Tab-separated table of C-alpha atoms in Angstrom:
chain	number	residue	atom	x	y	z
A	10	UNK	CA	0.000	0.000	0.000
A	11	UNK	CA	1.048	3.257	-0.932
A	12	UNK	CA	0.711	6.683	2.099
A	13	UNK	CA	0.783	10.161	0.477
A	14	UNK	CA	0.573	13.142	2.411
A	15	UNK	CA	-1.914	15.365	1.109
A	16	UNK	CA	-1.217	17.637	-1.478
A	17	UNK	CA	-2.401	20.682	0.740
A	18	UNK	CA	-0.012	19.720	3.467
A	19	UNK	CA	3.602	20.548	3.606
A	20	UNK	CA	6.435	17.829	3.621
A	21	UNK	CA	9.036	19.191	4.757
A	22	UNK	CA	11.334	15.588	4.778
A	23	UNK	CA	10.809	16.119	1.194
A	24	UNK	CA	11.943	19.875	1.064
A	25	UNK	CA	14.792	18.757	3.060
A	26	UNK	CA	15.726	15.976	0.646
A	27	UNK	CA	15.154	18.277	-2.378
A	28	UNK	CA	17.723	20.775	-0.976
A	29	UNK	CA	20.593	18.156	-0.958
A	30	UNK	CA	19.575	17.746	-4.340
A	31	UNK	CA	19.572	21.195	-5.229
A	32	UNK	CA	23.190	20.851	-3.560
A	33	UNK	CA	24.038	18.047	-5.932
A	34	UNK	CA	23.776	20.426	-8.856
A	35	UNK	CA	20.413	18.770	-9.446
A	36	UNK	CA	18.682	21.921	-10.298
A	37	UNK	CA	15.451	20.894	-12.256
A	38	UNK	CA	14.299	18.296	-9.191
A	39	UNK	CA	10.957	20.184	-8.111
A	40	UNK	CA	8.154	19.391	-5.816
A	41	UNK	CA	9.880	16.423	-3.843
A	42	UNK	CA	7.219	14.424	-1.503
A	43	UNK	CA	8.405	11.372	0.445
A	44	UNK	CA	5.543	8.909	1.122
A	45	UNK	CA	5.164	5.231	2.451
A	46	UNK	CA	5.234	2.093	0.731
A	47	UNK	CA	3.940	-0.631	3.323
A	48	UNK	CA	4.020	-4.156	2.276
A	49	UNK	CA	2.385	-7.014	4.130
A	50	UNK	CA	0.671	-10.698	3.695
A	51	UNK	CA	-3.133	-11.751	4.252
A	52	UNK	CA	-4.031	-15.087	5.142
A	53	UNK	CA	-7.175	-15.315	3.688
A	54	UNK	CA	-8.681	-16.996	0.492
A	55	UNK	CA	-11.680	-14.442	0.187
A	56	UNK	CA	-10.813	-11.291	-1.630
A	57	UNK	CA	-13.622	-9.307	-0.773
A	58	UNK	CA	-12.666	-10.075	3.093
A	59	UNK	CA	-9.281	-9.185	2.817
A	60	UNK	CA	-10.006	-5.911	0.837
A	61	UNK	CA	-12.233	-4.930	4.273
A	62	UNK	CA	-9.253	-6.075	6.593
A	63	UNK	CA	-6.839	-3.888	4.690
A	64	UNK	CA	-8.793	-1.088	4.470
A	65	UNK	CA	-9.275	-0.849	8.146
A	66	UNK	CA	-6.058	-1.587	8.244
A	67	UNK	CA	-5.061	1.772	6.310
A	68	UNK	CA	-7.733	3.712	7.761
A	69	UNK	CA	-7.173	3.071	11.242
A	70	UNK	CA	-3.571	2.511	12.093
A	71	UNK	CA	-1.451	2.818	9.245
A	72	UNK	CA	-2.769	6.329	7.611
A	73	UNK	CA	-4.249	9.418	9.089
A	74	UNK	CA	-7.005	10.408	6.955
A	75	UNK	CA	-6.987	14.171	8.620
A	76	UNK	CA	-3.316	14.205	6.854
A	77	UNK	CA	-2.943	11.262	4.115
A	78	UNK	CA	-4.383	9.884	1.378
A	79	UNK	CA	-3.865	5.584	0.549
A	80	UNK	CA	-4.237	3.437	-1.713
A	81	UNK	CA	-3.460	-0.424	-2.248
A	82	UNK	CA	-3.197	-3.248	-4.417
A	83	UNK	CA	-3.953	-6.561	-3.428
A	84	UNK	CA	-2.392	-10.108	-5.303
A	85	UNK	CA	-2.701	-13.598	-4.621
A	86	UNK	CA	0.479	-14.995	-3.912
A	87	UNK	CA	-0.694	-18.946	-4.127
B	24	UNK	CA	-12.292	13.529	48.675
B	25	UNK	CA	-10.028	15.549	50.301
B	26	UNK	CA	-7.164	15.441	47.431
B	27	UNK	CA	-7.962	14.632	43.744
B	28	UNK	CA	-6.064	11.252	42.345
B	29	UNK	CA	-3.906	11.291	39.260
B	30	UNK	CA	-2.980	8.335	36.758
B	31	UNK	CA	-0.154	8.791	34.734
B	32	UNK	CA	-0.306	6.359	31.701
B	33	UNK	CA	2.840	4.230	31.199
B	34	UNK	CA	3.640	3.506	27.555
B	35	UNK	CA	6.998	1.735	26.135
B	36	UNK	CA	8.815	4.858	25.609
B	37	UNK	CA	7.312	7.356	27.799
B	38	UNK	CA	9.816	9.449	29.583
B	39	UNK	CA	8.361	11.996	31.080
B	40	UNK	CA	6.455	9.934	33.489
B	41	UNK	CA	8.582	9.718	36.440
B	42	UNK	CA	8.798	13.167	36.033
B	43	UNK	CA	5.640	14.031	36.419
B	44	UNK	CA	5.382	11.786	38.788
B	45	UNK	CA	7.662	13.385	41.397
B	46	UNK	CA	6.083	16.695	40.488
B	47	UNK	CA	2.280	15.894	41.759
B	48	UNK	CA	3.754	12.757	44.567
B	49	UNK	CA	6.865	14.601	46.024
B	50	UNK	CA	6.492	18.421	45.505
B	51	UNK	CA	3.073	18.774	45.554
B	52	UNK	CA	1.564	15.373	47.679
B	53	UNK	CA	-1.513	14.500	45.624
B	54	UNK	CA	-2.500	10.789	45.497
B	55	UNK	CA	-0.957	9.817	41.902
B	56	UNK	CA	-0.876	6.333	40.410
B	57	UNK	CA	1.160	4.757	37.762
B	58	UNK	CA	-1.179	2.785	34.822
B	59	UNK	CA	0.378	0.342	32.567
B	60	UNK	CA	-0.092	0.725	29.744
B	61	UNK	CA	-1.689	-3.294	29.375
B	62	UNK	CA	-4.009	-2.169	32.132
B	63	UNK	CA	-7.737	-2.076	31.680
B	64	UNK	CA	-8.476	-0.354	34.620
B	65	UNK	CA	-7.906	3.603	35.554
B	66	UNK	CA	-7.372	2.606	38.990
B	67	UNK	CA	-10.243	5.281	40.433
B	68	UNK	CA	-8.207	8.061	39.131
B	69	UNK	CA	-9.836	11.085	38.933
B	70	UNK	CA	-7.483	12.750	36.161
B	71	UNK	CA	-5.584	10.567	33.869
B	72	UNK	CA	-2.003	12.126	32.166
B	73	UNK	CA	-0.886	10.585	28.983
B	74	UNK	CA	2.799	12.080	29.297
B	75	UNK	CA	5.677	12.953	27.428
B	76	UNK	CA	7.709	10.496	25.413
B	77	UNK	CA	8.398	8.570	22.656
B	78	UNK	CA	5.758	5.860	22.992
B	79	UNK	CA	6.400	2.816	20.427
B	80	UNK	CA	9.487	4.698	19.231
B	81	UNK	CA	7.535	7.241	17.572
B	82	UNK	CA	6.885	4.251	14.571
B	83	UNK	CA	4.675	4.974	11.772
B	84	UNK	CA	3.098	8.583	13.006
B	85	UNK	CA	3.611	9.763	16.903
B	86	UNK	CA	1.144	8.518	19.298
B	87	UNK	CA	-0.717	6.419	16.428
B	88	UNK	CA	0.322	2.959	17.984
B	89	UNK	CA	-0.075	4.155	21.689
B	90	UNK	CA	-4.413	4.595	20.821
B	91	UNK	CA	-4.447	0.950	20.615
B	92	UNK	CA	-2.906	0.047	23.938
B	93	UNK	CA	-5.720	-1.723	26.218
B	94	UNK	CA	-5.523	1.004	28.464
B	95	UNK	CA	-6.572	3.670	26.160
B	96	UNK	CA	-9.818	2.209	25.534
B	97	UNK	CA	-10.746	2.715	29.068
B	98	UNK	CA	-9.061	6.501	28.650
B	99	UNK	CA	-12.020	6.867	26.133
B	100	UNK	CA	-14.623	5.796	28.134
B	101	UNK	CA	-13.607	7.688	30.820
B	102	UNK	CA	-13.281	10.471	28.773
B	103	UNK	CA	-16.673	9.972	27.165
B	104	UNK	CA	-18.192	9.728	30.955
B	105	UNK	CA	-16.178	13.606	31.472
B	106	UNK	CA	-13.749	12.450	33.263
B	107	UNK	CA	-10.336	14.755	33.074
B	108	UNK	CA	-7.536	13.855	30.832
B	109	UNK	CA	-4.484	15.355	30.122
B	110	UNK	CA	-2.303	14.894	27.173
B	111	UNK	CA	1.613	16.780	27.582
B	112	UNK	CA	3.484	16.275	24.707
B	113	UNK	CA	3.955	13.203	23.123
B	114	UNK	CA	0.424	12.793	25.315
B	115	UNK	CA	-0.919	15.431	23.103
B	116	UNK	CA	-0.197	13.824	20.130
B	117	UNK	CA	-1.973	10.645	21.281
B	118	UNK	CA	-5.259	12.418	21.967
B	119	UNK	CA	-4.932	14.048	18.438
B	120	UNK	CA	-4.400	10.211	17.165
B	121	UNK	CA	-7.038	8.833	19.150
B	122	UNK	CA	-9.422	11.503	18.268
B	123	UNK	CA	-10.196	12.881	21.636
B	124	UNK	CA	-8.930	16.325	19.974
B	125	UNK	CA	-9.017	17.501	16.744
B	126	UNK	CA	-6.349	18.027	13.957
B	127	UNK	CA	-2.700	16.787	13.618
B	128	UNK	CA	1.088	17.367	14.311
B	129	UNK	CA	3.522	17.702	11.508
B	130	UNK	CA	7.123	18.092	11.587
B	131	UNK	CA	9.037	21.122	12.867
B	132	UNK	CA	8.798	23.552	9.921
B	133	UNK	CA	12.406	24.255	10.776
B	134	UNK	CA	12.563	20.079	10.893
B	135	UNK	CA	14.758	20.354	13.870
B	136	UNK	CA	13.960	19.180	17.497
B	137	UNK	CA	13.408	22.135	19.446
B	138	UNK	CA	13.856	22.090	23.410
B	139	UNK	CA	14.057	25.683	25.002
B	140	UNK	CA	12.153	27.808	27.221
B	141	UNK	CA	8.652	29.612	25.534
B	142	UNK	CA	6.112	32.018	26.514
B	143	UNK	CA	2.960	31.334	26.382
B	144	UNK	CA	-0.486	33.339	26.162
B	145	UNK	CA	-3.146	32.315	27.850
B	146	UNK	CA	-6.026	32.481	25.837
B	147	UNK	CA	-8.654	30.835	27.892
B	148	UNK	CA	-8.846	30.979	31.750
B	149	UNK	CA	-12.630	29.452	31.803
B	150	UNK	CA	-11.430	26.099	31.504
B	151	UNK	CA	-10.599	23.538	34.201
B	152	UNK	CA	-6.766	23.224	33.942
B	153	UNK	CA	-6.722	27.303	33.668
B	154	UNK	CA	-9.211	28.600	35.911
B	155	UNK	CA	-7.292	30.211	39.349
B	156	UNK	CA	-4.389	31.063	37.461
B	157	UNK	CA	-4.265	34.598	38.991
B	158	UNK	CA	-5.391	37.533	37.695
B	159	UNK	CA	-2.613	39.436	35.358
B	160	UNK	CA	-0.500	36.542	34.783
B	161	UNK	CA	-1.993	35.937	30.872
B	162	UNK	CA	1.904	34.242	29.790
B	163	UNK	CA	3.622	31.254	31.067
B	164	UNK	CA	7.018	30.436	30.425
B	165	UNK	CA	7.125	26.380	30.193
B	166	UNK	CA	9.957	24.869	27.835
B	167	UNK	CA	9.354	22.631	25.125
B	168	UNK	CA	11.219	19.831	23.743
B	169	UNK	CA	9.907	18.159	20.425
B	170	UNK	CA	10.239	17.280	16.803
B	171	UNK	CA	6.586	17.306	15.991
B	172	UNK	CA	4.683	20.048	17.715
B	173	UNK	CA	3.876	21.498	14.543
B	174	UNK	CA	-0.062	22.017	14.776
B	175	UNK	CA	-2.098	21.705	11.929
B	176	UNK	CA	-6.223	21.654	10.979
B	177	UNK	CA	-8.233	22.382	8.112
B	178	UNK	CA	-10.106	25.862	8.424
B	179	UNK	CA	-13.492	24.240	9.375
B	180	UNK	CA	-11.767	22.341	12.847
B	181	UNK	CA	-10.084	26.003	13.159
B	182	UNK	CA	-13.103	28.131	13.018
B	183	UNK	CA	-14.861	25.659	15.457
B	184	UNK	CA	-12.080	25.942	18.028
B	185	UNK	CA	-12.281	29.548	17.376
B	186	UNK	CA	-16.134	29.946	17.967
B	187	UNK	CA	-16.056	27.476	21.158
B	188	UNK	CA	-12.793	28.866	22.532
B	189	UNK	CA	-11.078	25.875	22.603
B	190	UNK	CA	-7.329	27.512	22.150
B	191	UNK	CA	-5.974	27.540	25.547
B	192	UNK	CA	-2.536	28.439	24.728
B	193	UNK	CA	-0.720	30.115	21.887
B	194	UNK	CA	2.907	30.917	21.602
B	195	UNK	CA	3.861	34.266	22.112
B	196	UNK	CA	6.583	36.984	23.241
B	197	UNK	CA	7.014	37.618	26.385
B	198	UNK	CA	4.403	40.498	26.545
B	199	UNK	CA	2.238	37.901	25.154
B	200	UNK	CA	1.972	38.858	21.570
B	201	UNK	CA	1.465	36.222	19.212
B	202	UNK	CA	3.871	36.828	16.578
B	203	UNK	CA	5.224	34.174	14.031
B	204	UNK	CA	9.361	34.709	15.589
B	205	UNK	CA	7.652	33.831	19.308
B	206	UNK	CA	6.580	30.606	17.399
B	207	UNK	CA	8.786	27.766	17.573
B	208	UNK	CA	7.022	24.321	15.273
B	209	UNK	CA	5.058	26.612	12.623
B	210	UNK	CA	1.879	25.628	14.655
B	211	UNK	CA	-1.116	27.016	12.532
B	212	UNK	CA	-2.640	30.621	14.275
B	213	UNK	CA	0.455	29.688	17.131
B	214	UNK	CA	-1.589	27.072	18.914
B	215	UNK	CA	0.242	25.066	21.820
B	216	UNK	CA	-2.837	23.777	23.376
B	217	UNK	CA	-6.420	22.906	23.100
B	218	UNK	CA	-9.315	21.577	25.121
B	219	UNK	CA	-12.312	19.423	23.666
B	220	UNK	CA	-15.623	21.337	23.507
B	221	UNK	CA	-16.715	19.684	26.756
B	222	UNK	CA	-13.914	21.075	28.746
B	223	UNK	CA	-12.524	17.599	30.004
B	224	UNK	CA	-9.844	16.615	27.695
B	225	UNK	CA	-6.949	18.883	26.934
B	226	UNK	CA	-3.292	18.495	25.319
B	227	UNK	CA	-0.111	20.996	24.907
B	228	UNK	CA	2.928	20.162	23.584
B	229	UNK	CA	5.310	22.591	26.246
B	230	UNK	CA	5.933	20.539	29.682
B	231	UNK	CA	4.466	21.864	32.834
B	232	UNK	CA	6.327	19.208	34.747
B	233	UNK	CA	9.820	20.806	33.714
B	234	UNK	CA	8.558	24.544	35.100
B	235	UNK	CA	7.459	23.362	38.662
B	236	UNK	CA	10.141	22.869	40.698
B	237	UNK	CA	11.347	25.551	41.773
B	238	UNK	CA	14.920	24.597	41.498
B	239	UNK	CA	14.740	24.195	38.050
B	240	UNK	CA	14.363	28.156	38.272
B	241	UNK	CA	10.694	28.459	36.822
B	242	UNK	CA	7.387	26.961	38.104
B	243	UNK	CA	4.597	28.407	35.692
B	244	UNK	CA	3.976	24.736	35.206
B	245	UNK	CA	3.160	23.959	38.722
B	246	UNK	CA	-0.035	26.784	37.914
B	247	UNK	CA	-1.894	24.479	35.855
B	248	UNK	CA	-1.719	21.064	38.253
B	249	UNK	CA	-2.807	23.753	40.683
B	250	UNK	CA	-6.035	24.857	38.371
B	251	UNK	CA	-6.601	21.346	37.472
B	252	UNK	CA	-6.802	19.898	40.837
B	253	UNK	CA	-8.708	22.689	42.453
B	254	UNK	CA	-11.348	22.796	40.188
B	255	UNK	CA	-11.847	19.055	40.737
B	256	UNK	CA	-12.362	19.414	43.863
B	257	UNK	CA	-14.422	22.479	43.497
């Protein structure tokens, strides 16, 4: 699953990082955002369950919807 | 009940617990309890302090690991029932997480961990943890010492904090004037702390438990324990 701060809401991780590339002699590097990649496994053979789990997952621990926006892809690994 | 009884919530990583501790036990001898934070029962507290810290490292977003600890959900229902809670810090942060308050903490705009001495205007002295402070004393001066105190919400929470007077303390000079060099995060309109509409739950980053002994050479913290507790009993 993929965390992105909101648009509206500054990053300043990624303004730091964008400075040291500025540094670099990177010059054309513009509007920098770190976000989260989170991978896990779900033992479940119903799709439609594990799409709820993960959601609640991502709604309720892993993202702050006040601040971030996720999304997530789900595949079968057997 | 002749003194009020605190409970200071225990996380993995708090660290401003014992201090807080030895504030309202040894300089000020109210009844105070330590909860765990595996504990599912307040212990007849009459207050409950989430302190300062670093509970669960930090991991993921502060405080959003720490509102699933057993012990919060019965910080909930307490705080559902209007029972007083109390959120310094890292504390803060986990009411913001937990939803007891509204809005979020970023990073630092200057994205460096600030600890030093600030003023603070008090904005609100009808409020349980403010009410008493004397007449003409309208700024504290309580340190801080955080990464994320940065205060953010989206203009609707802002306007209802505004029209319920929930900001309790903004940064500001020492005269009191709320100016953007007096604030130290980038907190949105300077806020430092806010109370829930009902009055029982409230959170600010500075530490009052750092500013009350009065070898430490400031004790502007000490005022609020004082408000808080006398109003309980009240």
């Amino acid at each position: 699953m993929l965390i992105k701060r909101r648009p509206t809401i500054l990053d300043p991780q990624g303004k730091a990082v964008e400075m040291g590339a500025h540094n670099l002699g990177l010059s054309n590097i513009k509007n920098t955002r770190i976000d989260k990649y989170i991978q896990f496994d779900i033992d479940t053979p119903d799709k439609s369950a594990a799409e709820k789990e993960v959601n609640d997952y991502c709604s309720k621990l892993l993202a702050n919807p006040i601040m971030e926006d996720y999304e997530f892809n789900l595949e079968k690994i057997k | 009940m002749s003194k009020p009884k605190f409970g200071i919530v225990v996380f993995p990583g708090s660290n401003c617990d014992h201090d807080t501790y030895y504030v309202l036990k040894k300089l000020f001898n109210y009844d105070v309890n330590f909860l765990w934070h595996k504990d599912t029962d307040l212990n007849g507290s009459d207050i409950v302090i989430l302190p300062g810290g670093f509970s669960y490292g930090d991991y993921l977003r502060t405080g959003a690991i720490a509102k699933f600890s057993p012990i919060m959900n019965e910080v909930i229902n307490f705080a559902d029932k209007g029972g007083y809670v109390f959120g310094i810090c890292n504390g803060f942060q986990i009411l913001l997480e937990t939803g007891l308050l509204p809005g979020v903490m970023l990073k630092n705009i200057s994205l460096k961990f600030v600890c030093k001495d600030v003023y603070l205007s008090v904005e609100n002295k009808n409020t349980a943890f403010t009410e008493g402070i004397q007449k003409g004393k309208n700024v504290l001066k309580i340190p801080i010492a955080h990464g994320e105190g940065n205060y953010f919400a989206d203009k609707e929470t802002l306007n209802q904090l505004l029209d319920n007077d929930q900001i309790v303390f903004k940064y500001s000079s020492e005269d009191g004037e709320i100016t953007d060099e007096s604030n130290p995060n980038g907190s949105v309109m300077n806020i430092a702390g806010i109370i829930n509409k009902k009055g029982n739950v409230f959170g600010m980053m500075p530490h009052p438990e750092r500013s009350s002994d009065a070898i430490l050479g400031k004790t502007d913290g000490s005022l609020i324990f004082h408000a808080l507790a006398n109003n309980i009993l009240n």
